[in-house]
Coordinates of N, CA and C in Angstrom, one line a residue:
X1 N -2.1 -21.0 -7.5 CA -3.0 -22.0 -8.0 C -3.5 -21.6 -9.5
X2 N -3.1 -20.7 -10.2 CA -3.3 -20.1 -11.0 C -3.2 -21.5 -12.1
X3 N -4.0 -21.1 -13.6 CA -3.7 -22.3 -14.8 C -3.3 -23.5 -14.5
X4 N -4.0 -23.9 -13.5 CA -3.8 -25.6 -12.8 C -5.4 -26.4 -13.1
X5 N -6.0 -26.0 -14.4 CA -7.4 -26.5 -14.1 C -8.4 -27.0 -13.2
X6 N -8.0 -26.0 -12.1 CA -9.5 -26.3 -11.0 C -10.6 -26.4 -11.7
X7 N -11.6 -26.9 -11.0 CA -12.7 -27.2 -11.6 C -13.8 -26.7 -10.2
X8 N -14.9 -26.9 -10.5 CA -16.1 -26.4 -9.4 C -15.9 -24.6 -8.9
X9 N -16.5 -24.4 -7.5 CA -16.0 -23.2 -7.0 C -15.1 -23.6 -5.5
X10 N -15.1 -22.7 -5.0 CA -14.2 -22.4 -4.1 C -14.9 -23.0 -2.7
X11 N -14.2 -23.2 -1.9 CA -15.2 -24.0 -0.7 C -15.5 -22.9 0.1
X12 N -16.4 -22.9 1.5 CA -16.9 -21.8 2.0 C -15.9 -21.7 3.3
X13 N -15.6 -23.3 3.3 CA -14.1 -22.8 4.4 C -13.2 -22.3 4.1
X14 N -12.7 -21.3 3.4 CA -11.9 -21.0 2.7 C -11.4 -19.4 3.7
X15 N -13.2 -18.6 3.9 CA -13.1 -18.1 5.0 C -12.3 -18.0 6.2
X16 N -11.9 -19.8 6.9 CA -11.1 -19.7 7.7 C -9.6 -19.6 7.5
X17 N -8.9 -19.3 6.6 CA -7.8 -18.7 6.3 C -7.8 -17.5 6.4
X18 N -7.7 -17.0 7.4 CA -7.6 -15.5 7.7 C -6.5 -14.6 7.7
X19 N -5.4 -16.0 7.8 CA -4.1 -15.1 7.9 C -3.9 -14.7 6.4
X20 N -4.5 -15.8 5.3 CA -3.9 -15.3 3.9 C -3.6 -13.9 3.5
X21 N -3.0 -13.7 2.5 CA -2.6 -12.7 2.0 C -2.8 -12.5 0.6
X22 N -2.9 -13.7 0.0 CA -3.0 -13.8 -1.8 C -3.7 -14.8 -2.0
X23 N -4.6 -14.5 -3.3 CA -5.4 -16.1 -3.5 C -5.7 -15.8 -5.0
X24 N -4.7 -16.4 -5.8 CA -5.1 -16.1 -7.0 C -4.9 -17.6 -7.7
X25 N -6.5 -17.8 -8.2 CA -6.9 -18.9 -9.0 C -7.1 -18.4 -10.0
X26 N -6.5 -18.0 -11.2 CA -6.9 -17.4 -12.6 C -6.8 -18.2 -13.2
X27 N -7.2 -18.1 -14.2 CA -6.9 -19.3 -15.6 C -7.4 -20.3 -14.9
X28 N -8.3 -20.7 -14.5 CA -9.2 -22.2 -13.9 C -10.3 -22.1 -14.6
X29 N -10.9 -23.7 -14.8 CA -12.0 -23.3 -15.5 C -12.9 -23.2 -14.2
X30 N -12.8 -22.6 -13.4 CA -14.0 -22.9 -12.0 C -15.4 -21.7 -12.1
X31 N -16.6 -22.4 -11.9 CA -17.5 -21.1 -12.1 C -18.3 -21.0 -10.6
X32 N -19.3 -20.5 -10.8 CA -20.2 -20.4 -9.6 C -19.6 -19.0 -8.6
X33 N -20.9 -19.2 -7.6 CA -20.8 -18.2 -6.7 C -19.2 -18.2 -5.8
X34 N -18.6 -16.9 -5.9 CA -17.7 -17.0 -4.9 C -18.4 -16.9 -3.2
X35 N -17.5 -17.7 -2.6 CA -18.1 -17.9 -0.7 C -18.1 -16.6 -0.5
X36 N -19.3 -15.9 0.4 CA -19.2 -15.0 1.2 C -18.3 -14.7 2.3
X37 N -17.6 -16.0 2.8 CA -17.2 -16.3 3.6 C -15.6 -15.4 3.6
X38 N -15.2 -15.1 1.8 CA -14.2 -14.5 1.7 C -13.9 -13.2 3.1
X39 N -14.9 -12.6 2.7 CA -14.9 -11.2 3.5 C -14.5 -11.3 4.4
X40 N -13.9 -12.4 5.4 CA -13.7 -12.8 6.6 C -12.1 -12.7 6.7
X41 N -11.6 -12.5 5.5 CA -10.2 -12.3 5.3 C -9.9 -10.8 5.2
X42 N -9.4 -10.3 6.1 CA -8.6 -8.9 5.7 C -8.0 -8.3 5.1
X43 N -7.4 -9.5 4.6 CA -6.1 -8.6 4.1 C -5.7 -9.3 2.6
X44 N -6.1 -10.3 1.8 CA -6.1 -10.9 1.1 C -6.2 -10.0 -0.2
X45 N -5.4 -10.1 -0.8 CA -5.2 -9.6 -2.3 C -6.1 -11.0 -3.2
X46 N -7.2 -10.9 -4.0 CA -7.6 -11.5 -4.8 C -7.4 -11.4 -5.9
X47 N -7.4 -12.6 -6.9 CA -7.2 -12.6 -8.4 C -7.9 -13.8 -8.8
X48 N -9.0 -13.4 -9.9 CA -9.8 -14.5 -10.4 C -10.3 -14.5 -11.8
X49 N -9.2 -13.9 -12.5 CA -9.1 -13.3 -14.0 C -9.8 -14.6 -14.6
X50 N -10.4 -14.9 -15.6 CA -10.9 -15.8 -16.5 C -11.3 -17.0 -16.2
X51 N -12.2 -16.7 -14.6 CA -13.1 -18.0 -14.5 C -14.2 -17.6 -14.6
X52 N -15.1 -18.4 -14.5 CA -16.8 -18.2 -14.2 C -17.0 -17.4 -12.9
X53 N -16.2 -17.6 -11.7 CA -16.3 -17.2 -10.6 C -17.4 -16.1 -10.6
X54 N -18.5 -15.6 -9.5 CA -19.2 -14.3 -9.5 C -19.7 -14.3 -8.6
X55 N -19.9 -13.3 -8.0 CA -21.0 -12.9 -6.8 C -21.8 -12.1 -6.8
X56 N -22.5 -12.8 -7.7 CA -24.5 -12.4 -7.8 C -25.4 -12.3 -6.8
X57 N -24.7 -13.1 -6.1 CA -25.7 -12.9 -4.7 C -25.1 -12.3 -3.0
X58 N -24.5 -11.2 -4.0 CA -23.2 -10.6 -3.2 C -24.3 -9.3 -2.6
X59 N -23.9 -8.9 -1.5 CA -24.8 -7.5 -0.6 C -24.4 -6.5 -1.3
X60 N -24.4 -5.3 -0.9 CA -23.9 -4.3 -1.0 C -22.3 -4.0 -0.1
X61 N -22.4 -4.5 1.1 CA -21.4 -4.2 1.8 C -19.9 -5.5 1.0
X62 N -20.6 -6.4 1.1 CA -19.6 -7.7 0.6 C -19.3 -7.3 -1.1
X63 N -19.9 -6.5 -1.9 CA -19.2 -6.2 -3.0 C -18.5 -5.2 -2.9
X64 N -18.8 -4.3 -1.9 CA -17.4 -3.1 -1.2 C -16.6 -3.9 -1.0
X65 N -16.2 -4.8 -0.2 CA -14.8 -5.4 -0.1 C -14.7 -6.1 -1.1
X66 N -15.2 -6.8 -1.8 CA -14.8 -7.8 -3.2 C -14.2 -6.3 -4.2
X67 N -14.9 -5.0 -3.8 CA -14.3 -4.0 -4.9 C -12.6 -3.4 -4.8
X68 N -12.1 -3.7 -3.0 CA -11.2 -3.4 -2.5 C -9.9 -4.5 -2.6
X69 N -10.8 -5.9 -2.6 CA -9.7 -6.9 -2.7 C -9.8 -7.4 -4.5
X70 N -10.5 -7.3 -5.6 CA -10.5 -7.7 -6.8 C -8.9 -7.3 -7.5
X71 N -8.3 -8.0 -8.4 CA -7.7 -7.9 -9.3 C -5.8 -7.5 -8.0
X72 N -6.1 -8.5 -7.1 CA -4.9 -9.1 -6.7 C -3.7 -8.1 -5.6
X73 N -4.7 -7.3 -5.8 CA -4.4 -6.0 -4.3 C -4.7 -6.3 -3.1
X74 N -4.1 -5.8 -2.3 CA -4.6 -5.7 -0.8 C -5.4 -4.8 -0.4
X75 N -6.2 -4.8 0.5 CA -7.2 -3.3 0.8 C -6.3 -2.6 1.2
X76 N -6.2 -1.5 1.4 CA -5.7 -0.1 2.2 C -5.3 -0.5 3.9
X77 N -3.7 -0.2 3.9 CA -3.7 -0.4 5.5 C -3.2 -1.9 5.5
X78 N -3.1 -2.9 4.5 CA -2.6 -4.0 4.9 C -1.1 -4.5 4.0
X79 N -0.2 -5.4 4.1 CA 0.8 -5.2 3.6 C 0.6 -5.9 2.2
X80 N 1.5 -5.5 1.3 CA 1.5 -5.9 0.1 C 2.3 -7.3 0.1
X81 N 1.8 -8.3 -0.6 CA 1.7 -9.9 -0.6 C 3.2 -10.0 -1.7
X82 N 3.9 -11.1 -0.9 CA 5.0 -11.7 -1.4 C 4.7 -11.5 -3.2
X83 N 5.3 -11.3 -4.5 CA 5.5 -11.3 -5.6 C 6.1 -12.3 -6.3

């Protein structure tokens, strides 16, 4: 989904994709809070290089995993996403 100019943020159902693996919206102009709901994904390698996207109103625990899935990796223990 990358440089496809999205716009807005991300929906909070987005959470229920649990099986994902990769979710990289870079190059969008999209801002606002990312869903908390992410955390609900395991294994998801994220990438959100040059939007507004943030999570300011992120816990302590939910920015440990935003620190483990940021910049399009997988956490530890899960498989590395198609290329």
């Amino acid at each position: 989904l990358s440089s496809n100019h999205l716009t807005g943020t991300l929906p909070t159902s987005i959470g229920n994709l649990t099986e994902m693996t990769y979710l990289d919206v870079s190059r969008n102009p999209m801002s606002g809070a990312l869903p908390k709901t992410l955390t609900k994904i395991p294994c998801v390698g994220l990438y959100i290089a040059k939007t507004r996207l943030n999570t300011n109103d992120w816990n302590a625990d939910q920015l440990a995993w935003f620190a483990q899935h940021n910049g399009g990796v997988t956490a530890p223990g899960c498989f590395e996403p198609y290329v």
